[in-house]
Amino acid sequence: MEDEKKIPSVMLTGDRPTGKLHIGHYVGSLRERVALQNEGAFDEMYIMIADTQALTDNAGNIQKVRDNVIEVALDYLAAGIDPTKVTLFVQSRVPELFELTCYFMDLVTYSRLVRNPTVKSELAVREFGESIPVGFLTYPISQAADILAFGATVIPAGEDQAPMIEQAAEIAHKFNVTYKEVFPEPKILLPKNAVCRRLPGTDGKLKMSKSVGNCIYLSDDAKTVEKKVMSMFTDPTHLRPEDPGHTEGNPVFQYLEAFGCDEHFQKYDTGFASLTEMEEKYRAGGLGDVAVKKFLAFVLNDTLEPMRIKRRDYESRIADVYAILEEGSRKAEEKARSIALRARRAMGIDYFENKKFIEKQQKAFKRAHEQADAYAAYLAKQGK
Ligand code: TRP
């Protein structure tokens, strides 16, 4: 019956609670999630705070993970995620995810795990040496469970997550051919604009990273944003305003592009009508970094200000935010429970839910008893 229902379109994504979210998270995925939510593009939308995954390399640092659950939740809500439209939940509160992880572990080889490019590059920076936690190595399997437990097909995430989603699709396929068709194969949804896929740090380095200290956080106040922008790395060959400059690979211009600043050109008097015009002038010479940076700080603060106001409101009622997460986790568990049951059915380990199987086994025992009884009667008739 349940199988005959129309398959719902489901979006799922999430973040590890290891720090506040920054503008790279925003243009890379969060902004898109809010847009999809407002378009009503999906039947169901789930956003997960992946605390269990964060623990895979923070077992000795529980406090960091615990304290950042609320920070990430506040960032989501401030950015415009509406908990009446999106199920916001905490990974550790949905036990079915770990049940599915165990079943999936039997479908993945060790060599496939260590070949996962994301795991490989993360191992390289973490310096575990010989002491790699098993949970860390296997987190792609757990992430597959996160996705498949909801029947999700669309995963808005950063480019670094692509190998994870690919492996989740592989696991779905392996399960479906080994047992029965249960899981759709998920696909990543990347930002259309390449610059949004990997926003560089304020120092021009390839990625924003908390440990490097090159991030602008969604929750930074206006002064902090301005300070960070004014000290940003730009074109090192552009020494004086008169010099011709490079816009390509210049993080100040990359941020302007990523934030889509056309409307801001009308709000702020730069003397240019569009980013293209501004870039042309910079390349030709005669436009100083300070002027461009001032505009960028304006654009960022104009975008972040409504989030700061929303965040402050939620910060004044933290219990409500936890109630949102609790209710979301309850709803998420309900959904995951129904899909986990379908998985157990497909595998044939639905012992208590499968009345037909119980009846069949009962019949087999009954037949065996009848045969044994008949044989005993035959022996008795023969006189022992
Ligand atoms: N790996 C993601 C990150 O590092 C977090 C995450 C966990 C996730 N489970 C997921 C993302 C499922 C998308 C889908 O931020």
Coordinates of C-alpha atoms and ligand atoms in Angstrom, one line a residue:
M1 CA 0.0 0.0 0.0
E2 CA 2.6 2.4 1.2
D3 CA 4.7 1.5 -1.8
E4 CA 2.0 2.6 -4.2
K5 CA 1.9 6.2 -3.0
K6 CA 3.5 8.9 -5.1
I7 CA 7.1 9.1 -4.3
P8 CA 7.7 12.5 -2.6
S9 CA 10.4 14.8 -3.8
V10 CA 12.8 15.2 -0.9
M11 CA 15.7 17.5 -0.3
L12 CA 18.2 16.9 2.5
T13 CA 21.4 18.5 3.5
G14 CA 23.3 19.4 6.7
D15 CA 26.4 20.8 8.4
R16 CA 28.7 19.7 11.1
P17 CA 28.4 21.8 14.2
T18 CA 32.1 22.6 14.6
G19 CA 31.8 26.3 14.3
K20 CA 29.6 29.2 13.2
L21 CA 28.6 29.3 9.6
H22 CA 30.5 31.7 7.3
I23 CA 29.7 33.5 4.1
G24 CA 31.2 30.6 2.1
H25 CA 28.5 28.3 3.6
Y26 CA 25.9 30.9 2.7
V27 CA 26.7 31.4 -1.0
G28 CA 27.7 27.7 -1.3
S29 CA 24.5 26.2 -0.1
L30 CA 22.5 28.0 2.6
R31 CA 21.2 30.8 0.3
E32 CA 20.0 28.1 -2.2
R33 CA 18.2 26.2 0.6
V34 CA 16.3 29.3 1.6
A35 CA 15.4 29.9 -2.1
L36 CA 14.2 26.3 -2.6
Q37 CA 12.2 26.6 0.6
N38 CA 10.5 29.8 -0.5
E39 CA 9.8 28.4 -4.0
G40 CA 8.2 25.3 -2.4
A41 CA 10.3 23.3 -4.8
F42 CA 10.0 20.0 -2.7
D43 CA 7.4 18.0 -1.0
E44 CA 9.7 17.5 2.0
M45 CA 12.9 19.4 3.1
Y46 CA 15.3 18.3 5.8
I47 CA 18.3 20.1 7.2
M48 CA 20.4 18.2 9.7
I49 CA 22.9 19.4 12.3
A50 CA 25.4 16.6 11.9
D51 CA 26.6 16.3 15.5
T52 CA 27.4 12.6 15.3
Q53 CA 29.6 13.2 12.3
A54 CA 31.3 16.1 14.0
L55 CA 32.1 13.7 16.9
T56 CA 34.0 11.4 14.5
D57 CA 37.1 13.6 15.0
N58 CA 36.1 15.4 18.2
A59 CA 35.5 12.5 20.6
G60 CA 37.7 14.3 23.2
N61 CA 36.1 17.7 22.5
I62 CA 32.4 17.2 23.1
Q63 CA 31.9 20.7 24.3
K64 CA 32.9 22.2 21.0
V65 CA 30.3 20.1 19.2
R66 CA 27.6 20.6 21.8
D67 CA 28.1 24.4 21.9
N68 CA 28.0 24.7 18.1
V69 CA 24.7 22.9 17.7
I70 CA 22.9 26.0 18.8
E71 CA 25.2 28.3 16.8
V72 CA 24.4 26.5 13.5
A73 CA 20.7 26.4 14.4
L74 CA 20.8 30.1 14.9
D75 CA 22.6 30.7 11.7
Y76 CA 20.0 28.6 9.8
L77 CA 17.1 30.5 11.3
A78 CA 18.8 33.9 10.9
A79 CA 19.5 33.1 7.2
G80 CA 15.8 32.5 6.6
I81 CA 15.2 28.8 7.1
D82 CA 11.6 28.5 8.2
P83 CA 11.0 25.6 10.6
T84 CA 7.4 25.3 9.5
K85 CA 8.6 24.5 6.0
V86 CA 11.8 22.7 6.7
T87 CA 12.4 19.9 9.2
L88 CA 15.4 21.0 11.2
F89 CA 16.9 18.2 13.2
V90 CA 19.8 16.9 15.2
Q91 CA 21.5 13.8 13.7
S92 CA 22.2 12.0 17.1
R93 CA 18.5 12.1 17.9
V94 CA 17.5 9.9 15.0
P95 CA 18.7 6.3 16.0
E96 CA 17.5 4.8 12.7
L97 CA 20.4 6.6 11.0
F98 CA 22.8 4.4 12.9
E99 CA 20.7 1.3 12.3
L100 CA 21.0 1.9 8.5
T101 CA 24.7 2.7 8.9
C102 CA 25.3 -0.8 10.2
Y103 CA 23.4 -2.5 7.3
F104 CA 25.3 -0.3 4.8
M105 CA 28.6 -1.1 6.4
D106 CA 28.2 -4.7 5.1
L107 CA 27.9 -3.4 1.5
V108 CA 31.0 -1.2 1.4
T109 CA 34.6 -2.4 1.2
Y110 CA 37.5 -1.0 3.3
S111 CA 39.4 -0.2 0.1
R112 CA 36.5 1.8 -1.3
L113 CA 36.3 3.8 1.9
V114 CA 40.0 4.8 2.0
R115 CA 39.7 5.8 -1.7
N116 CA 37.0 8.4 -1.0
P117 CA 38.7 11.7 -2.0
T118 CA 37.1 13.7 0.7
V119 CA 38.2 11.3 3.4
K120 CA 41.7 11.2 1.8
S121 CA 42.1 14.9 1.9
E122 CA 40.6 15.2 5.4
L123 CA 43.0 12.6 6.7
A124 CA 45.9 14.5 5.2
V125 CA 45.1 17.6 7.2
R126 CA 44.1 15.9 10.5
E127 CA 47.4 14.2 11.2
F128 CA 45.9 11.1 12.8
G129 CA 48.9 9.1 11.9
E130 CA 48.2 5.4 12.7
S131 CA 45.4 6.5 15.1
I132 CA 42.5 7.0 12.7
P133 CA 39.2 6.6 14.6
V134 CA 37.1 3.9 12.9
G135 CA 34.1 6.3 13.1
F136 CA 36.0 8.9 11.1
L137 CA 36.9 6.5 8.4
T138 CA 33.4 5.2 8.1
Y139 CA 31.6 8.5 8.2
P140 CA 30.8 8.4 4.4
I141 CA 28.6 5.4 5.2
S142 CA 26.9 7.2 8.0
Q143 CA 26.4 10.2 5.7
A144 CA 24.8 7.8 3.1
A145 CA 22.4 6.7 5.8
D146 CA 21.6 10.4 6.6
I147 CA 20.5 10.9 3.0
L148 CA 18.9 7.5 2.2
A149 CA 16.9 7.4 5.5
F150 CA 14.8 10.2 4.1
G151 CA 14.6 9.0 0.5
A152 CA 16.3 12.2 -0.4
T153 CA 17.3 12.8 -4.1
V154 CA 18.6 16.4 -4.1
I155 CA 21.5 17.4 -1.8
P156 CA 22.4 21.1 -1.9
A157 CA 26.0 21.1 -0.7
G158 CA 29.5 22.4 -1.4
E159 CA 31.7 20.9 -4.0
D160 CA 33.8 19.1 -1.4
Q161 CA 30.8 17.0 -0.6
A162 CA 30.5 15.6 -4.2
P163 CA 32.4 12.3 -3.4
M164 CA 30.2 11.8 -0.4
I165 CA 27.0 12.0 -2.4
E166 CA 28.5 9.8 -5.1
Q167 CA 29.3 7.1 -2.5
A168 CA 25.7 7.5 -1.1
A169 CA 24.3 6.8 -4.6
E170 CA 26.6 3.8 -4.9
I171 CA 25.4 2.4 -1.6
A172 CA 21.8 3.0 -2.6
H173 CA 22.4 1.0 -5.8
K174 CA 24.2 -1.8 -4.0
F175 CA 21.4 -2.1 -1.6
N176 CA 18.7 -2.1 -4.3
V177 CA 20.4 -4.8 -6.3
T178 CA 21.4 -7.0 -3.3
Y179 CA 17.9 -6.9 -1.7
K180 CA 15.1 -5.0 -3.3
E181 CA 14.6 -1.5 -4.7
V182 CA 14.2 0.8 -1.7
F183 CA 16.5 3.8 -2.1
P184 CA 16.5 6.4 -4.9
E185 CA 20.0 7.5 -5.9
P186 CA 20.8 11.0 -4.6
K187 CA 22.4 13.8 -6.6
I188 CA 24.3 16.9 -5.4
L189 CA 23.0 20.3 -6.2
L190 CA 25.9 22.8 -6.7
P191 CA 25.6 26.5 -7.1
K192 CA 25.4 27.6 -10.8
N193 CA 28.0 30.2 -10.3
A194 CA 31.5 28.7 -10.0
V195 CA 32.7 31.4 -7.6
C196 CA 30.0 30.3 -5.1
R197 CA 31.2 26.7 -5.1
R198 CA 34.4 27.6 -3.4
L199 CA 34.6 31.0 -2.0
P200 CA 38.2 31.9 -1.1
G201 CA 39.2 33.1 2.3
T202 CA 39.8 36.8 3.1
D203 CA 43.5 36.0 2.6
G204 CA 42.9 34.8 -0.9
K205 CA 43.6 31.2 0.1
L206 CA 41.5 28.5 -1.6
K207 CA 39.0 27.9 1.2
M208 CA 37.5 29.7 4.2
S209 CA 38.6 27.8 7.3
K210 CA 38.1 28.5 10.9
S211 CA 41.6 27.3 11.8
V212 CA 43.2 29.6 9.3
G213 CA 41.2 32.5 10.5
N214 CA 40.2 33.8 7.1
C215 CA 36.4 33.6 7.5
I216 CA 33.7 36.2 7.6
Y217 CA 30.9 34.8 9.8
L218 CA 27.2 35.3 9.2
S219 CA 27.0 36.5 12.8
D220 CA 30.0 39.0 12.6
D221 CA 28.9 42.5 13.5
A222 CA 29.1 45.3 11.0
K223 CA 32.4 46.7 12.4
T224 CA 34.1 43.3 12.3
V225 CA 32.9 42.7 8.7
E226 CA 34.3 46.1 7.7
K227 CA 37.6 45.5 9.4
K228 CA 38.0 42.1 7.8
V229 CA 37.1 43.4 4.4
M230 CA 39.5 46.4 4.6
S231 CA 42.4 44.1 5.4
M232 CA 41.5 41.6 2.6
F233 CA 44.0 40.3 0.2
T234 CA 43.6 41.8 -3.3
D235 CA 45.7 42.1 -6.4
P236 CA 49.3 42.3 -5.2
T237 CA 50.4 44.0 -8.4
H238 CA 47.8 46.8 -8.0
L239 CA 49.9 49.1 -5.8
R240 CA 48.4 52.6 -6.5
P241 CA 44.8 53.4 -7.6
E242 CA 46.2 54.5 -11.0
D243 CA 47.7 51.1 -11.7
P244 CA 45.8 48.7 -13.9
G245 CA 44.6 45.8 -11.7
H246 CA 43.5 42.2 -12.0
T247 CA 39.9 41.2 -11.1
E248 CA 40.4 37.5 -11.9
G249 CA 41.4 35.6 -8.8
N250 CA 40.9 38.7 -6.7
P251 CA 38.9 37.7 -3.7
V252 CA 37.3 41.2 -3.3
F253 CA 35.8 40.9 -6.8
Q254 CA 35.0 37.2 -6.3
Y255 CA 32.9 38.1 -3.2
L256 CA 31.1 40.9 -5.1
E257 CA 30.2 38.4 -7.8
A258 CA 29.2 35.7 -5.3
F259 CA 26.9 38.1 -3.5
G260 CA 25.2 39.3 -6.6
C261 CA 25.5 43.0 -6.0
D262 CA 23.5 44.5 -8.8
E263 CA 20.8 45.9 -6.5
H264 CA 23.4 47.3 -4.3
F265 CA 24.8 49.5 -7.1
Q266 CA 21.5 51.4 -6.9
K267 CA 21.7 51.7 -3.1
Y268 CA 25.3 52.8 -2.8
D269 CA 26.8 55.5 -4.9
T270 CA 29.9 53.9 -6.5
G271 CA 29.7 55.8 -9.8
F272 CA 29.2 52.5 -11.6
A273 CA 26.0 50.9 -12.8
S274 CA 27.1 47.3 -12.5
L275 CA 29.9 45.0 -11.4
T276 CA 31.1 44.7 -15.1
E277 CA 31.6 48.4 -15.3
M278 CA 33.4 48.5 -12.0
E279 CA 35.7 45.6 -13.0
E280 CA 36.5 47.3 -16.3
K281 CA 37.6 50.4 -14.5
Y282 CA 39.7 48.4 -12.0
R283 CA 41.5 46.6 -14.9
A284 CA 42.0 49.8 -16.8
G285 CA 43.5 51.6 -13.8
G286 CA 42.1 54.5 -11.8
L287 CA 40.1 52.6 -9.2
G288 CA 41.6 52.1 -5.8
D289 CA 41.2 49.0 -3.6
V290 CA 39.9 51.1 -0.7
A291 CA 36.9 52.2 -2.8
V292 CA 36.1 48.7 -3.9
K293 CA 36.5 47.3 -0.4
K294 CA 34.2 50.0 1.0
F295 CA 31.6 48.9 -1.5
L296 CA 32.1 45.2 -0.6
A297 CA 31.7 45.9 3.1
F298 CA 28.5 47.7 2.3
V299 CA 27.2 44.8 0.2
L300 CA 28.0 42.3 2.9
N301 CA 26.6 44.3 5.7
D302 CA 23.4 45.1 3.7
T303 CA 23.0 41.3 3.2
L304 CA 23.9 40.3 6.8
E305 CA 22.0 43.0 8.7
P306 CA 18.6 41.3 8.4
M307 CA 20.2 38.1 9.6
R308 CA 21.8 39.8 12.6
I309 CA 18.4 41.2 13.6
K310 CA 16.7 37.7 13.3
R311 CA 19.6 36.0 15.1
R312 CA 19.3 38.4 18.0
D313 CA 15.7 37.7 18.3
Y314 CA 16.2 33.9 18.4
E315 CA 19.2 34.4 20.8
S316 CA 16.8 35.9 23.3
R317 CA 14.7 32.7 23.3
I318 CA 17.1 29.8 23.2
A319 CA 14.6 27.4 24.7
D320 CA 12.4 28.0 21.7
V321 CA 15.2 27.1 19.3
Y322 CA 15.8 23.8 21.1
A323 CA 12.1 23.1 21.0
I324 CA 12.3 23.6 17.2
L325 CA 15.1 21.1 17.0
E326 CA 13.3 18.7 19.2
E327 CA 10.1 18.8 17.3
G328 CA 12.1 18.5 14.0
S329 CA 14.1 15.5 15.3
R330 CA 10.8 13.8 16.3
K331 CA 9.4 14.3 12.8
A332 CA 12.7 13.2 11.2
E333 CA 12.7 10.1 13.3
E334 CA 9.1 9.2 12.2
K335 CA 10.2 9.4 8.5
A336 CA 13.4 7.5 9.1
R337 CA 11.6 4.8 11.0
S338 CA 9.3 4.1 8.1
I339 CA 12.1 3.9 5.6
A340 CA 14.2 1.8 7.9
L341 CA 11.3 -0.6 8.1
R342 CA 11.2 -0.8 4.3
A343 CA 14.9 -1.6 4.3
R344 CA 14.4 -4.4 6.9
R345 CA 11.5 -5.7 4.8
A346 CA 13.7 -5.7 1.7
M347 CA 16.4 -7.6 3.6
G348 CA 14.0 -10.0 5.2
I349 CA 14.7 -9.1 8.8
D350 CA 11.4 -7.6 9.5
Y351 CA 10.7 -10.4 12.1
F352 CA 7.9 -8.8 14.0
E353 CA 6.1 -6.9 11.2
N354 CA 5.9 -9.8 8.7
K355 CA 2.8 -11.8 9.7
K356 CA 3.0 -13.9 6.5
F357 CA 6.5 -15.0 7.3
I358 CA 5.5 -16.0 10.8
E359 CA 2.6 -18.0 9.4
K360 CA 4.9 -19.7 6.9
Q361 CA 7.3 -20.6 9.6
Q362 CA 4.5 -21.9 11.8
K363 CA 3.3 -24.1 8.9
A364 CA 6.7 -25.5 8.4
F365 CA 7.0 -26.4 12.1
K366 CA 3.5 -27.9 12.1
R367 CA 4.4 -30.1 9.1
A368 CA 7.6 -31.2 10.8
H369 CA 5.6 -32.1 13.9
E370 CA 3.0 -34.0 11.8
Q371 CA 5.8 -36.0 10.1
A372 CA 7.5 -36.8 13.4
D373 CA 4.2 -37.8 15.0
A374 CA 3.3 -40.0 12.0
Y375 CA 6.7 -41.7 12.1
A376 CA 6.4 -42.3 15.9
A377 CA 2.9 -43.8 15.3
Y378 CA 4.4 -46.0 12.6
L379 CA 7.2 -47.2 14.9
A380 CA 4.7 -47.9 17.7
K381 CA 2.6 -49.9 15.3
Q382 CA 5.6 -52.0 14.4
G383 CA 6.0 -52.8 18.1
K384 CA 8.9 -50.4 18.9
Ligands
TRP1 N1 29.6 16.3 5.6 C1 28.8 17.5 5.8 C2 29.8 18.6 6.2 O1 30.9 18.3 6.5 C3 27.7 17.4 6.8 C4 26.7 16.3 6.5 C5 26.4 15.2 7.2 C6 25.9 16.2 5.3 N2 25.4 14.5 6.6 C7 25.1 15.1 5.5 C8 25.7 17.0 4.2 C9 24.1 14.7 4.5 C10 24.8 16.7 3.2 C11 24.0 15.5 3.4 O2 29.4 19.7 6.4

